[in-house]
Coordinates of C-alpha atoms in Angstrom, one line a residue:
X109 CA -19.2 -53.7 -23.0
X110 CA -22.3 -52.6 -21.0
X111 CA -23.8 -49.2 -21.3
X112 CA -27.1 -47.4 -20.8
X113 CA -29.3 -45.2 -22.9
X114 CA -32.2 -43.1 -21.4
X115 CA -35.4 -42.0 -23.0
X116 CA -39.1 -41.5 -22.1
X117 CA -40.9 -44.3 -20.4
X118 CA -44.2 -44.9 -22.1
X119 CA -45.2 -48.4 -21.2
X120 CA -44.4 -49.9 -17.9
X121 CA -42.6 -53.1 -17.0
X122 CA -39.4 -54.9 -17.8
X123 CA -38.4 -56.6 -21.0
X124 CA -35.2 -58.6 -21.6
X125 CA -34.2 -60.0 -25.0
X126 CA -32.2 -59.7 -28.2
X127 CA -32.2 -56.5 -30.2
X128 CA -33.8 -56.5 -33.6
X129 CA -32.9 -53.3 -35.5
X130 CA -35.2 -51.8 -38.1
X131 CA -33.0 -49.4 -40.0
X132 CA -34.3 -46.2 -41.5
X133 CA -33.0 -45.3 -45.0
X134 CA -33.7 -43.2 -48.1
X135 CA -36.0 -46.0 -49.4
X136 CA -39.1 -46.8 -47.6
X137 CA -38.8 -50.5 -46.4
X138 CA -41.8 -52.7 -45.6
X139 CA -41.3 -54.8 -42.4
X140 CA -43.2 -58.0 -42.0
X141 CA -42.6 -61.6 -41.2
X142 CA -42.8 -64.5 -43.7
X143 CA -44.6 -67.7 -43.0
X144 CA -42.5 -70.8 -42.9
X145 CA -43.7 -72.0 -46.3
X146 CA -42.8 -68.7 -47.9
X147 CA -39.2 -68.6 -46.9
X148 CA -37.8 -70.2 -50.0
X149 CA -39.8 -68.0 -52.3
X150 CA -38.7 -64.9 -50.3
X151 CA -35.0 -65.9 -50.8
X152 CA -35.7 -66.3 -54.5
X153 CA -37.1 -62.8 -54.6
X154 CA -33.9 -61.5 -53.1
X155 CA -31.7 -63.4 -55.5
X156 CA -33.8 -62.3 -58.5
X157 CA -33.5 -58.7 -57.4
X158 CA -29.7 -59.1 -57.0
X159 CA -29.5 -60.5 -60.5
X160 CA -31.6 -57.7 -61.9
X161 CA -29.3 -55.1 -60.4
X162 CA -26.2 -57.0 -61.6
X163 CA -27.6 -57.0 -65.2
X164 CA -28.3 -53.2 -64.9
X165 CA -24.8 -52.5 -63.7
X166 CA -23.2 -54.7 -66.4
X167 CA -25.3 -53.0 -69.1
X168 CA -24.1 -49.6 -67.8
X169 CA -20.5 -50.7 -68.0
X170 CA -20.9 -52.0 -71.6
X171 CA -22.6 -48.8 -72.7
X172 CA -20.0 -46.4 -71.3
X173 CA -18.6 -44.2 -74.0
X174 CA -14.9 -44.6 -75.0
X175 CA -14.0 -41.3 -73.6
X176 CA -15.7 -41.9 -70.2
X177 CA -13.4 -41.5 -67.2
X178 CA -11.6 -44.8 -66.2
X179 CA -12.8 -44.1 -62.5
X180 CA -16.4 -44.4 -63.6
X181 CA -15.8 -47.9 -65.0
X182 CA -13.9 -48.8 -61.8
X183 CA -16.8 -47.5 -59.7
X184 CA -19.3 -49.8 -61.4
X185 CA -16.9 -52.6 -60.9
X186 CA -16.8 -51.9 -57.2
X187 CA -20.6 -51.9 -57.1
X188 CA -20.8 -55.3 -58.8
X189 CA -18.2 -56.7 -56.4
X190 CA -20.2 -55.5 -53.4
X191 CA -23.4 -56.8 -54.9
X192 CA -21.9 -60.3 -55.3
X193 CA -20.2 -60.4 -52.0
X194 CA -21.5 -63.2 -49.7
X195 CA -21.3 -60.8 -46.7
X196 CA -24.2 -59.0 -48.3
X197 CA -26.4 -61.5 -50.1
X198 CA -25.4 -64.6 -48.1
X199 CA -25.9 -62.9 -44.7
X200 CA -29.2 -61.3 -46.0
X201 CA -30.5 -64.8 -46.7
X202 CA -29.7 -65.7 -43.1
X203 CA -32.1 -63.0 -41.9
X204 CA -34.8 -64.4 -44.1
X205 CA -34.2 -68.1 -43.2
X206 CA -33.5 -67.7 -39.5
X207 CA -35.7 -64.7 -38.6
X208 CA -38.3 -64.9 -41.3
X209 CA -37.8 -61.2 -42.3
X210 CA -39.2 -60.2 -45.6
X211 CA -36.4 -59.6 -48.2
X212 CA -36.5 -55.8 -47.8
X213 CA -36.2 -55.9 -44.1
X214 CA -33.5 -58.6 -44.2
X215 CA -31.4 -56.4 -46.6
X216 CA -31.7 -53.3 -44.6
X217 CA -30.8 -55.3 -41.4
X218 CA -27.6 -56.6 -43.1
X219 CA -26.8 -53.1 -44.4
X220 CA -27.0 -51.9 -40.8
X221 CA -24.4 -54.6 -39.8
X222 CA -22.0 -53.9 -42.6
X223 CA -22.3 -50.1 -42.3
X224 CA -21.0 -50.3 -38.8
X225 CA -18.1 -52.5 -39.8
X226 CA -17.2 -49.9 -42.5
X227 CA -17.4 -47.1 -39.9
X228 CA -14.9 -48.9 -37.6
X229 CA -12.3 -49.4 -40.4
X230 CA -9.0 -47.5 -39.9
X231 CA -8.3 -47.1 -43.6
X232 CA -10.1 -43.9 -44.9
X233 CA -10.5 -45.3 -48.4
X234 CA -12.3 -48.4 -47.1
X235 CA -14.5 -46.3 -44.8
X236 CA -15.7 -44.3 -47.8
X237 CA -16.8 -47.5 -49.5
X238 CA -19.8 -47.5 -47.2
X239 CA -21.5 -45.0 -49.5
X240 CA -21.0 -47.4 -52.4
X241 CA -22.6 -50.2 -50.3
X242 CA -25.6 -48.0 -49.5
X243 CA -26.1 -47.2 -53.2
X244 CA -26.0 -50.9 -54.1
X245 CA -28.5 -51.8 -51.4
X246 CA -30.7 -48.9 -52.5
X247 CA -30.7 -50.4 -56.1
X248 CA -31.7 -53.8 -54.8
X249 CA -34.4 -52.4 -52.6
X250 CA -35.8 -50.6 -55.7
X251 CA -35.7 -53.8 -57.7
X252 CA -37.6 -55.5 -54.9
X253 CA -40.2 -52.9 -54.9
X254 CA -40.8 -53.5 -58.6
X255 CA -41.2 -57.3 -58.1
X256 CA -44.9 -58.3 -58.4
X257 CA -44.1 -61.3 -56.1
X258 CA -43.9 -58.8 -53.2
X259 CA -47.7 -58.3 -53.4
X260 CA -48.3 -62.0 -52.8
X261 CA -45.7 -62.6 -50.1
X262 CA -47.4 -64.3 -47.1
X263 CA -47.1 -62.6 -43.8
X264 CA -46.4 -64.5 -40.6
X265 CA -49.2 -66.0 -38.6
X266 CA -50.3 -64.2 -35.4
X267 CA -49.4 -67.0 -33.1
X268 CA -45.7 -67.3 -34.1
X269 CA -43.1 -67.3 -31.3
X270 CA -39.5 -66.5 -31.0
X271 CA -38.7 -70.2 -31.2
X272 CA -39.9 -70.2 -34.9
X273 CA -37.1 -67.6 -35.6
X274 CA -34.2 -69.9 -34.7
X275 CA -34.0 -69.4 -30.9
X276 CA -35.7 -69.3 -27.5
X277 CA -34.7 -65.7 -26.8
X278 CA -37.3 -62.9 -26.6
X279 CA -36.9 -60.2 -29.3
X280 CA -37.0 -56.4 -28.7
X281 CA -37.5 -54.0 -31.5
X282 CA -35.1 -51.1 -31.9
X283 CA -35.7 -48.3 -34.5
X284 CA -35.2 -44.6 -35.2
X285 CA -39.0 -44.5 -35.4
X286 CA -41.9 -46.9 -36.2
X287 CA -44.7 -45.9 -38.5
X288 CA -48.2 -46.6 -37.3
X289 CA -48.7 -49.0 -40.2
X290 CA -45.6 -51.0 -39.2
X291 CA -46.7 -51.0 -35.6
X292 CA -49.9 -52.7 -36.6
X293 CA -47.9 -55.3 -38.5
X294 CA -45.8 -55.9 -35.4
X295 CA -48.7 -55.8 -32.9
X296 CA -49.3 -59.6 -33.0
X297 CA -45.7 -60.6 -33.6
X298 CA -42.9 -61.8 -31.5
X299 CA -41.7 -58.6 -30.0
X300 CA -41.6 -58.2 -26.2
X301 CA -40.6 -54.5 -26.1
X302 CA -39.9 -51.4 -28.2
X303 CA -37.2 -48.8 -28.3
X304 CA -37.2 -45.8 -30.6
X305 CA -35.0 -42.8 -31.1
X306 CA -37.8 -40.3 -31.3
X307 CA -41.3 -39.9 -30.0
X308 CA -43.2 -38.8 -26.9
X309 CA -45.6 -40.2 -24.2
X310 CA -48.5 -40.0 -26.5
X311 CA -46.9 -40.6 -29.9
X312 CA -48.5 -43.5 -31.7
X313 CA -45.7 -45.9 -31.0
X314 CA -46.2 -45.3 -27.3
X315 CA -50.0 -45.8 -27.5
X316 CA -49.7 -49.1 -29.4
X317 CA -47.0 -50.3 -27.1
X318 CA -49.3 -49.7 -24.1
X319 CA -52.2 -51.4 -26.0
X320 CA -49.9 -54.4 -26.4
X321 CA -49.0 -54.2 -22.7
X322 CA -45.3 -54.5 -23.3
X323 CA -42.5 -52.3 -22.0
X324 CA -41.4 -49.4 -24.3
X325 CA -39.0 -46.5 -24.2
X326 CA -39.2 -43.7 -26.8
X327 CA -37.2 -40.6 -27.4
X328 CA -34.0 -42.5 -26.7
X329 CA -32.1 -40.4 -29.3
X330 CA -29.0 -42.5 -30.3
X331 CA -30.4 -45.9 -29.4
X332 CA -30.7 -47.3 -32.9
X333 CA -27.1 -46.2 -33.7
X334 CA -25.5 -47.5 -30.5
X335 CA -27.4 -50.8 -30.2
X336 CA -26.3 -53.6 -32.6
X337 CA -28.3 -56.5 -34.0
X338 CA -28.6 -59.3 -31.5
X339 CA -27.2 -57.3 -28.5
X340 CA -28.7 -58.4 -25.2
X341 CA -30.9 -55.5 -24.0
X342 CA -33.0 -54.7 -21.0
X343 CA -35.9 -52.2 -21.3
X344 CA -36.9 -50.6 -18.0
X345 CA -40.3 -49.2 -19.0
X346 CA -40.8 -47.7 -15.5
X347 CA -37.9 -45.2 -15.6
X348 CA -37.1 -45.1 -19.3
X349 CA -33.7 -46.8 -19.1
X350 CA -32.3 -49.1 -21.8
X351 CA -29.4 -51.3 -20.6
X352 CA -27.3 -52.9 -23.3
X353 CA -25.2 -56.0 -22.7
X354 CA -25.9 -56.0 -19.0
X355 CA -23.7 -57.7 -16.4
X356 CA -24.9 -61.0 -14.9
X357 CA -25.8 -59.3 -11.6
X358 CA -27.9 -56.6 -13.3
X359 CA -29.6 -59.2 -15.5
X360 CA -30.6 -61.3 -12.5
X361 CA -32.0 -58.3 -10.7
X362 CA -34.2 -57.4 -13.7
X363 CA -35.3 -61.0 -14.1
X364 CA -36.5 -60.9 -10.5
X365 CA -38.5 -57.7 -11.2
X366 CA -40.0 -59.5 -14.2
X367 CA -41.3 -62.3 -12.0
X368 CA -42.7 -59.8 -9.5
X369 CA -44.5 -57.9 -12.3
X370 CA -46.1 -61.2 -13.5
X371 CA -47.4 -61.9 -10.0
X372 CA -48.9 -58.5 -9.8
X373 CA -50.7 -58.9 -13.1
X374 CA -52.1 -62.2 -12.0
X375 CA -53.4 -60.6 -8.9
X376 CA -55.1 -57.8 -10.8
X377 CA -56.6 -60.2 -13.2
X378 CA -58.8 -61.5 -10.3
X379 CA -60.7 -58.2 -10.5
X380 CA -62.1 -59.1 -13.9
X381 CA -65.6 -59.9 -12.7
X382 CA -65.7 -57.4 -9.8
X383 CA -68.2 -54.5 -10.6
X384 CA -66.5 -51.1 -10.9
X385 CA -68.1 -49.3 -8.0
X386 CA -66.4 -46.9 -5.7
X387 CA -66.5 -47.1 -1.9
X388 CA -69.5 -44.7 -1.8
X389 CA -71.4 -46.8 -4.3
X390 CA -70.8 -44.7 -7.5
X391 CA -70.8 -47.1 -10.5
X392 CA -68.1 -46.4 -13.1
X393 CA -68.1 -47.5 -16.7
X394 CA -64.8 -49.0 -17.8
X395 CA -64.5 -49.2 -21.6
X396 CA -61.8 -50.4 -24.0
X397 CA -59.9 -48.6 -26.8
X398 CA -59.3 -51.0 -29.7
X399 CA -57.7 -50.7 -33.2
X400 CA -59.0 -53.8 -34.9
X401 CA -62.0 -56.2 -34.5
X402 CA -59.5 -58.8 -33.4
X403 CA -58.8 -56.7 -30.3
X404 CA -62.4 -57.2 -28.9
X405 CA -61.8 -60.5 -27.2
X406 CA -58.9 -58.9 -25.2
X407 CA -61.3 -56.2 -24.1
X408 CA -63.8 -58.7 -22.8
X409 CA -61.0 -60.7 -21.0
X410 CA -60.0 -57.5 -19.2
X411 CA -63.5 -56.9 -18.0
X412 CA -64.4 -54.0 -20.3
X413 CA -68.2 -53.2 -20.4
X414 CA -68.0 -51.9 -24.0
X415 CA -65.7 -50.3 -26.5
X416 CA -65.3 -46.5 -25.9
X417 CA -63.1 -46.0 -28.9
X418 CA -62.7 -48.1 -32.1
X419 CA -59.9 -46.4 -34.1
X420 CA -61.2 -47.2 -37.5
X421 CA -58.2 -45.6 -39.3
X422 CA -56.2 -48.8 -38.9
X423 CA -58.5 -50.5 -41.3
X424 CA -57.2 -48.0 -43.9
X425 CA -53.4 -48.7 -43.4
X426 CA -51.0 -51.1 -45.0
X427 CA -53.2 -51.2 -48.2
X428 CA -50.8 -49.8 -50.8
X429 CA -53.0 -46.8 -51.3
X430 CA -56.3 -48.7 -51.7
X431 CA -58.9 -47.7 -49.2
X432 CA -61.3 -50.3 -47.8
X433 CA -64.7 -50.5 -49.5
X434 CA -68.1 -50.1 -47.8
X435 CA -68.7 -53.9 -47.5
X436 CA -65.2 -54.6 -46.2
X437 CA -65.6 -51.9 -43.5
X438 CA -69.1 -53.2 -42.7
X439 CA -67.8 -56.7 -42.1
X440 CA -65.1 -55.3 -39.8
X441 CA -67.5 -53.2 -37.7
X442 CA -70.0 -56.0 -37.5
X443 CA -67.3 -58.3 -36.3
X444 CA -66.4 -55.9 -33.5
X445 CA -70.0 -55.4 -32.6
X446 CA -70.9 -59.1 -32.5
X447 CA -67.6 -59.9 -30.5
X448 CA -68.7 -57.4 -27.8
X449 CA -71.9 -59.4 -27.2
X450 CA -74.5 -56.6 -26.9
X451 CA -72.2 -54.2 -25.2
X452 CA -71.9 -50.7 -26.8
X453 CA -69.2 -50.2 -29.5
X454 CA -68.2 -46.5 -30.2
X455 CA -66.7 -46.3 -33.7
X456 CA -64.6 -43.2 -34.4
X457 CA -64.6 -42.0 -38.0
X458 CA -61.3 -42.2 -39.8
X459 CA -58.7 -40.0 -38.0
X460 CA -55.8 -39.7 -40.4
X461 CA -53.1 -37.0 -40.9
X462 CA -50.5 -35.8 -38.5
X463 CA -48.9 -39.0 -37.0
X464 CA -51.1 -41.4 -39.0
X465 CA -50.8 -40.6 -42.8
X466 CA -52.3 -43.1 -45.3
X467 CA -50.4 -44.6 -48.1
X468 CA -52.5 -42.7 -50.6
X469 CA -51.9 -39.4 -49.0
X470 CA -49.4 -38.1 -51.5
X471 CA -50.7 -34.6 -51.8
X472 CA -48.7 -31.8 -50.2
X473 CA -51.4 -31.2 -47.7
X474 CA -51.1 -34.6 -46.2
X475 CA -47.4 -35.6 -46.3
X476 CA -45.2 -34.7 -43.3
X477 CA -42.3 -33.7 -45.4
X478 CA -44.2 -30.9 -47.1
X479 CA -46.3 -29.6 -44.2
X480 CA -44.8 -27.3 -41.6
X481 CA -47.2 -28.6 -38.9
X482 CA -49.3 -31.6 -39.9
X483 CA -51.1 -31.6 -36.6
X484 CA -52.8 -28.4 -37.7
X485 CA -53.4 -29.4 -41.2
X486 CA -56.0 -31.4 -43.2
X487 CA -56.6 -34.2 -40.8
X488 CA -59.5 -36.1 -39.1
X489 CA -62.9 -34.6 -39.8
X490 CA -61.3 -32.0 -42.0
X491 CA -60.1 -34.7 -44.4
X492 CA -63.4 -36.6 -44.2
X493 CA -65.4 -33.5 -45.2
X494 CA -62.9 -32.9 -48.0
X495 CA -63.5 -36.5 -49.2
X496 CA -67.4 -36.6 -49.0
X497 CA -67.8 -39.8 -51.0
X498 CA -65.3 -41.7 -48.8
X499 CA -66.9 -40.2 -45.7
X500 CA -70.4 -41.3 -46.6
X501 CA -69.1 -44.8 -47.5
X502 CA -67.7 -45.2 -44.0
X503 CA -70.9 -43.8 -42.4
X504 CA -73.0 -46.3 -44.3
X505 CA -70.8 -49.2 -43.2
X506 CA -71.1 -48.0 -39.5
X507 CA -74.9 -47.6 -39.7
X508 CA -75.2 -51.1 -41.3
X509 CA -73.3 -52.6 -38.4
X510 CA -75.7 -51.0 -36.0
X511 CA -78.3 -53.7 -37.0
X512 CA -76.2 -56.2 -35.1
X513 CA -75.8 -54.4 -31.7
X514 CA -75.4 -51.1 -30.0
X515 CA -73.3 -48.7 -32.1
X516 CA -72.3 -45.2 -31.4
X517 CA -70.5 -42.8 -33.8
X518 CA -67.7 -40.6 -32.7
X519 CA -66.3 -37.8 -34.9
X520 CA -62.8 -36.5 -34.1
X521 CA -61.3 -33.0 -34.1
X522 CA -64.6 -31.0 -34.5
X523 CA -64.0 -27.3 -33.8
X524 CA -66.8 -25.5 -35.7
X525 CA -70.5 -25.6 -35.7
X526 CA -70.4 -25.6 -39.5
X527 CA -68.6 -28.9 -39.3
X528 CA -71.4 -30.3 -37.2
X529 CA -74.0 -29.1 -39.6
X530 CA -72.2 -30.8 -42.5
X531 CA -71.8 -34.0 -40.5
X532 CA -75.6 -34.1 -39.8
X533 CA -76.3 -33.4 -43.5
X534 CA -74.1 -36.4 -44.5
X535 CA -75.8 -38.6 -41.9
X536 CA -79.3 -37.6 -43.2
X537 CA -78.2 -38.5 -46.7
X538 CA -76.7 -41.8 -45.6
X539 CA -79.8 -42.9 -43.7
X540 CA -81.9 -42.2 -46.7
X541 CA -79.6 -44.1 -49.0
X542 CA -79.7 -47.1 -46.7
X543 CA -83.5 -47.0 -46.5
X544 CA -83.8 -46.8 -50.3
X545 CA -81.4 -49.7 -50.8
X546 CA -83.2 -51.8 -48.1
X547 CA -80.3 -52.1 -45.7
X548 CA -81.3 -52.5 -42.0
X549 CA -79.9 -50.2 -39.4
X550 CA -80.7 -49.0 -35.9
X551 CA -80.5 -45.8 -33.9
X552 CA -76.9 -44.6 -33.7
X553 CA -76.0 -42.0 -31.1
X554 CA -73.7 -39.2 -32.4
X555 CA -70.8 -37.8 -30.5
X556 CA -67.8 -35.6 -31.0
X557 CA -64.3 -35.7 -29.5
X558 CA -63.3 -32.7 -27.5
X559 CA -59.6 -32.3 -28.6
X560 CA -59.4 -28.6 -29.6
X561 CA -59.6 -25.9 -27.0
X562 CA -62.1 -24.0 -29.1
X563 CA -64.5 -27.0 -28.9
X564 CA -64.2 -27.1 -25.1
X565 CA -64.8 -23.4 -24.8
X566 CA -67.9 -23.5 -27.0
X567 CA -69.2 -26.8 -25.7
X568 CA -72.7 -25.6 -24.6
X569 CA -73.4 -24.8 -28.2
X570 CA -72.0 -28.1 -29.5
X571 CA -74.0 -30.1 -27.0
X572 CA -77.2 -29.0 -28.6
X573 CA -76.2 -31.1 -31.7
X574 CA -74.8 -34.3 -30.2
X575 CA -75.8 -37.1 -27.9
X576 CA -72.5 -37.4 -26.1
X577 CA -68.9 -36.2 -26.0
X578 CA -65.5 -38.0 -25.5
X579 CA -62.6 -36.0 -24.3
X580 CA -59.4 -36.9 -26.2
X581 CA -56.8 -35.7 -23.7
X582 CA -53.8 -36.5 -25.9
X583 CA -54.6 -33.9 -28.5
X584 CA -56.3 -31.5 -26.1
X585 CA -53.0 -31.3 -24.1
X586 CA -51.1 -30.9 -27.3
X587 CA -53.2 -28.1 -28.7
X588 CA -53.7 -26.3 -25.4
X589 CA -50.0 -26.1 -24.6
X590 CA -48.8 -25.7 -28.3
X591 CA -46.6 -28.8 -28.0
X592 CA -46.1 -31.5 -30.7
X593 CA -46.7 -34.6 -28.6
X594 CA -44.5 -36.8 -30.9
X595 CA -41.5 -34.5 -30.5
X596 CA -39.1 -35.7 -27.8
X597 CA -37.4 -32.2 -27.9
X598 CA -40.4 -30.7 -26.2
X599 CA -41.6 -33.8 -24.4
X600 CA -40.7 -32.3 -21.0
X601 CA -43.3 -29.5 -21.7
X602 CA -46.1 -32.0 -22.3
X603 CA -47.9 -31.7 -19.0
X604 CA -51.3 -33.3 -18.3
X605 CA -51.3 -31.6 -14.9
X606 CA -51.1 -28.1 -16.4
X607 CA -53.8 -26.0 -14.8
X608 CA -55.2 -24.9 -18.1
X609 CA -55.7 -28.5 -19.2
X610 CA -57.4 -29.5 -16.0
X611 CA -59.7 -26.5 -16.2
X612 CA -60.8 -27.5 -19.7
X613 CA -61.4 -31.1 -18.7
X614 CA -63.3 -30.3 -15.6
X615 CA -65.4 -27.7 -17.4
X616 CA -66.2 -30.1 -20.2
X617 CA -67.4 -32.8 -17.8
X618 CA -69.5 -30.4 -15.8
X619 CA -71.2 -28.8 -18.9
X620 CA -72.0 -32.3 -20.4
X621 CA -73.6 -33.3 -17.1
X622 CA -75.6 -30.1 -16.9
X623 CA -76.9 -30.7 -20.5
X624 CA -77.8 -34.3 -19.6
X625 CA -75.4 -35.6 -22.2
X626 CA -73.0 -38.5 -21.8
X627 CA -69.3 -37.8 -21.3
X628 CA -66.2 -40.1 -21.3
X629 CA -62.4 -39.7 -21.5
X630 CA -60.7 -41.8 -24.1
X631 CA -57.2 -40.3 -24.0
X632 CA -54.2 -41.7 -22.2
X633 CA -55.2 -40.0 -18.9
X634 CA -58.1 -42.4 -18.6
X635 CA -55.8 -45.4 -18.4
X636 CA -53.2 -43.7 -16.1
X637 CA -53.9 -44.5 -12.4
X638 CA -52.2 -41.2 -11.5
X639 CA -55.3 -39.5 -12.8
X640 CA -58.1 -41.8 -11.7
X641 CA -58.9 -40.0 -8.5
X642 CA -58.8 -36.6 -10.2
X643 CA -61.2 -37.7 -13.0
X644 CA -63.5 -39.2 -10.4
X645 CA -63.5 -36.0 -8.5
X646 CA -64.4 -34.1 -11.7
X647 CA -67.5 -36.3 -11.9
X648 CA -66.3 -38.6 -14.7
X649 CA -68.1 -42.0 -14.6
X650 CA -67.0 -43.3 -18.0
X651 CA -63.3 -44.2 -18.7
X652 CA -62.1 -45.6 -22.0
X653 CA -58.6 -47.1 -22.2
X654 CA -56.5 -49.9 -23.5
X655 CA -57.7 -53.3 -22.2
X656 CA -54.4 -53.9 -20.4
X657 CA -54.9 -50.8 -18.2
X658 CA -58.4 -51.7 -17.0
X659 CA -57.4 -53.9 -14.0
X660 CA -55.1 -51.3 -12.4
X661 CA -57.6 -48.5 -12.9
X662 CA -60.4 -50.7 -11.5
X663 CA -58.4 -51.4 -8.4
X664 CA -57.8 -47.7 -7.9
X665 CA -61.4 -46.7 -8.2
X666 CA -62.6 -49.6 -5.9
X667 CA -60.5 -48.0 -3.2
X668 CA -61.8 -44.4 -3.8
X669 CA -64.5 -42.4 -2.2
X670 CA -65.8 -40.3 -5.1
X671 CA -67.8 -37.8 -2.9
X672 CA -64.8 -37.0 -0.7
X673 CA -62.6 -36.6 -3.8
X674 CA -65.1 -34.2 -5.3
X675 CA -65.1 -32.0 -2.2
X676 CA -61.4 -31.6 -2.5
X677 CA -61.4 -30.8 -6.3
X678 CA -61.8 -26.9 -6.0
X679 CA -58.5 -26.7 -4.0
X680 CA -56.7 -28.9 -6.6
X681 CA -57.9 -26.8 -9.5
X682 CA -57.0 -23.5 -7.7
X683 CA -53.5 -24.8 -6.9
X684 CA -50.3 -23.6 -8.7
X685 CA -49.1 -27.2 -8.4
X686 CA -52.2 -29.4 -9.0
X687 CA -50.2 -32.6 -9.0
X688 CA -48.7 -32.1 -5.6
X689 CA -51.9 -30.8 -4.1
X690 CA -53.9 -33.7 -5.5
X691 CA -51.4 -36.2 -4.1
X692 CA -51.6 -34.7 -0.7
X693 CA -55.4 -34.4 -0.6
X694 CA -56.7 -37.4 -2.4
X695 CA -54.8 -40.0 -0.4
X696 CA -57.1 -39.4 2.5
X697 CA -60.1 -40.2 0.3
X698 CA -58.7 -43.6 -0.7
X699 CA -58.8 -46.8 1.3
X700 CA -55.7 -49.1 1.0
X701 CA -58.0 -52.1 0.9
X702 CA -61.6 -52.9 0.2
X703 CA -63.5 -56.0 1.3
X704 CA -64.9 -56.6 -2.1
X705 CA -61.7 -56.3 -4.0
X706 CA -61.0 -59.9 -5.0
X707 CA -64.5 -61.5 -5.5
X708 CA -64.4 -64.2 -8.1

């Protein structure tokens, strides 16, 4: 039966494929792919964990006191029966062998299948056995987590395709939510689209999906409950629709849209070597946002003239609580700097907390389940200053990388001048340490992100202490409007066109120019063509975005007259409906074509 689910569109385009469910449970489950040569060992891990649990249950049975209720013995017998049933273990092996899931993921996938079968049973007694099944699976998952072989399991290679998983069909990931750490595991895998029950336009899942340039819908509420493993699914990333088991007519219509989208991408790719210059000869800098050094080649392929945001926190994830050392960080930063071939690389100091907790963040200050509002807690520069040894270690690694190219340092979530003073004290100490130890380094420009309204309002004071600023529109909107940007319940209130938000951005750009300091926008607004004219009108000449967004933004600015846009800005900022006013006014300052658009 065909049906539709609606959510929030966060990454444009159409994806068609088979659903792969990542079930959420009481036990945290790692999700990664196993290399072909590691499949047999992974099956052995599963069977070993099953045997361990069977032994535990049999021991419990034997050690039951004589006066124990007969029902307790019978319950353990039921658990043993479920554990040994081929519909659990045998089918779980299938997920490992055919899809190359790690054992934990395979087991949770099969639990999802069986749990739905129990839900559909008419007999109430049998339906209630689902709870027993969940308890058995939880025991096996805990046994797997104690298995030292898990630490040596080989993850799948980056160039794997759907064909390696037993079929030609594209795969679409469906989950209640996807942790940032898991998103990085999936980033170079086989998935052609994402669907999550929760999240907003600027939640981390949405941001990574856009960086992968694949369609995604978040905040789809019941999607992971309604969609079954291997269902045929269409993701319409333009309108936020998810179509499950579509009819042949609908399927063909969306396949046609896919082909049209591919043609448009090919056309935009021709702009790669075209200079980013407006119709009135204003040169614009188009930079890339990256998560890992391996993302740098994609930035160059898209025509980026540098990296405006290297999110260093992703070097700290998926490490079982162990933070990267100075040398490991240095090698990563140097790799990114060298890959950009002399172009500037802006490295943001580790920005964790809120939607990006680290494995080692087990204190109550940093775990979501213990914090009423993690976005307002110990995150970003606050956490760095609370961990001075870790912070100085990262700063040393960044400075050492500056010997290999142009490096700029960006600090997130600064809101107090006292924080700036502590940052400069740390930098002074780091430079002295490097000099004493004989490590080479070059001049590094220091910048701060404008994400907190307080920072925007006191910007003239901050500009005395930094070389440049970068406006992080995602958090600036969140904090200005008091909206959790990852919460789909208030997603409709997240409004980048809100007059207060636009005033803060325009004011920040103007004040940076007045002080002779560099300014860029690295939030999602920079890569959204709906805001290109507006940001040009505000005087912005440095945009930083995901590489996949660069061609469309470049096409937009090539057709724009920046001086005419600027003359219309006051009317837009004074409007009660800035979006409507901008659409009406800015269209006259944009040419539908430009003679130099498609130079090779």
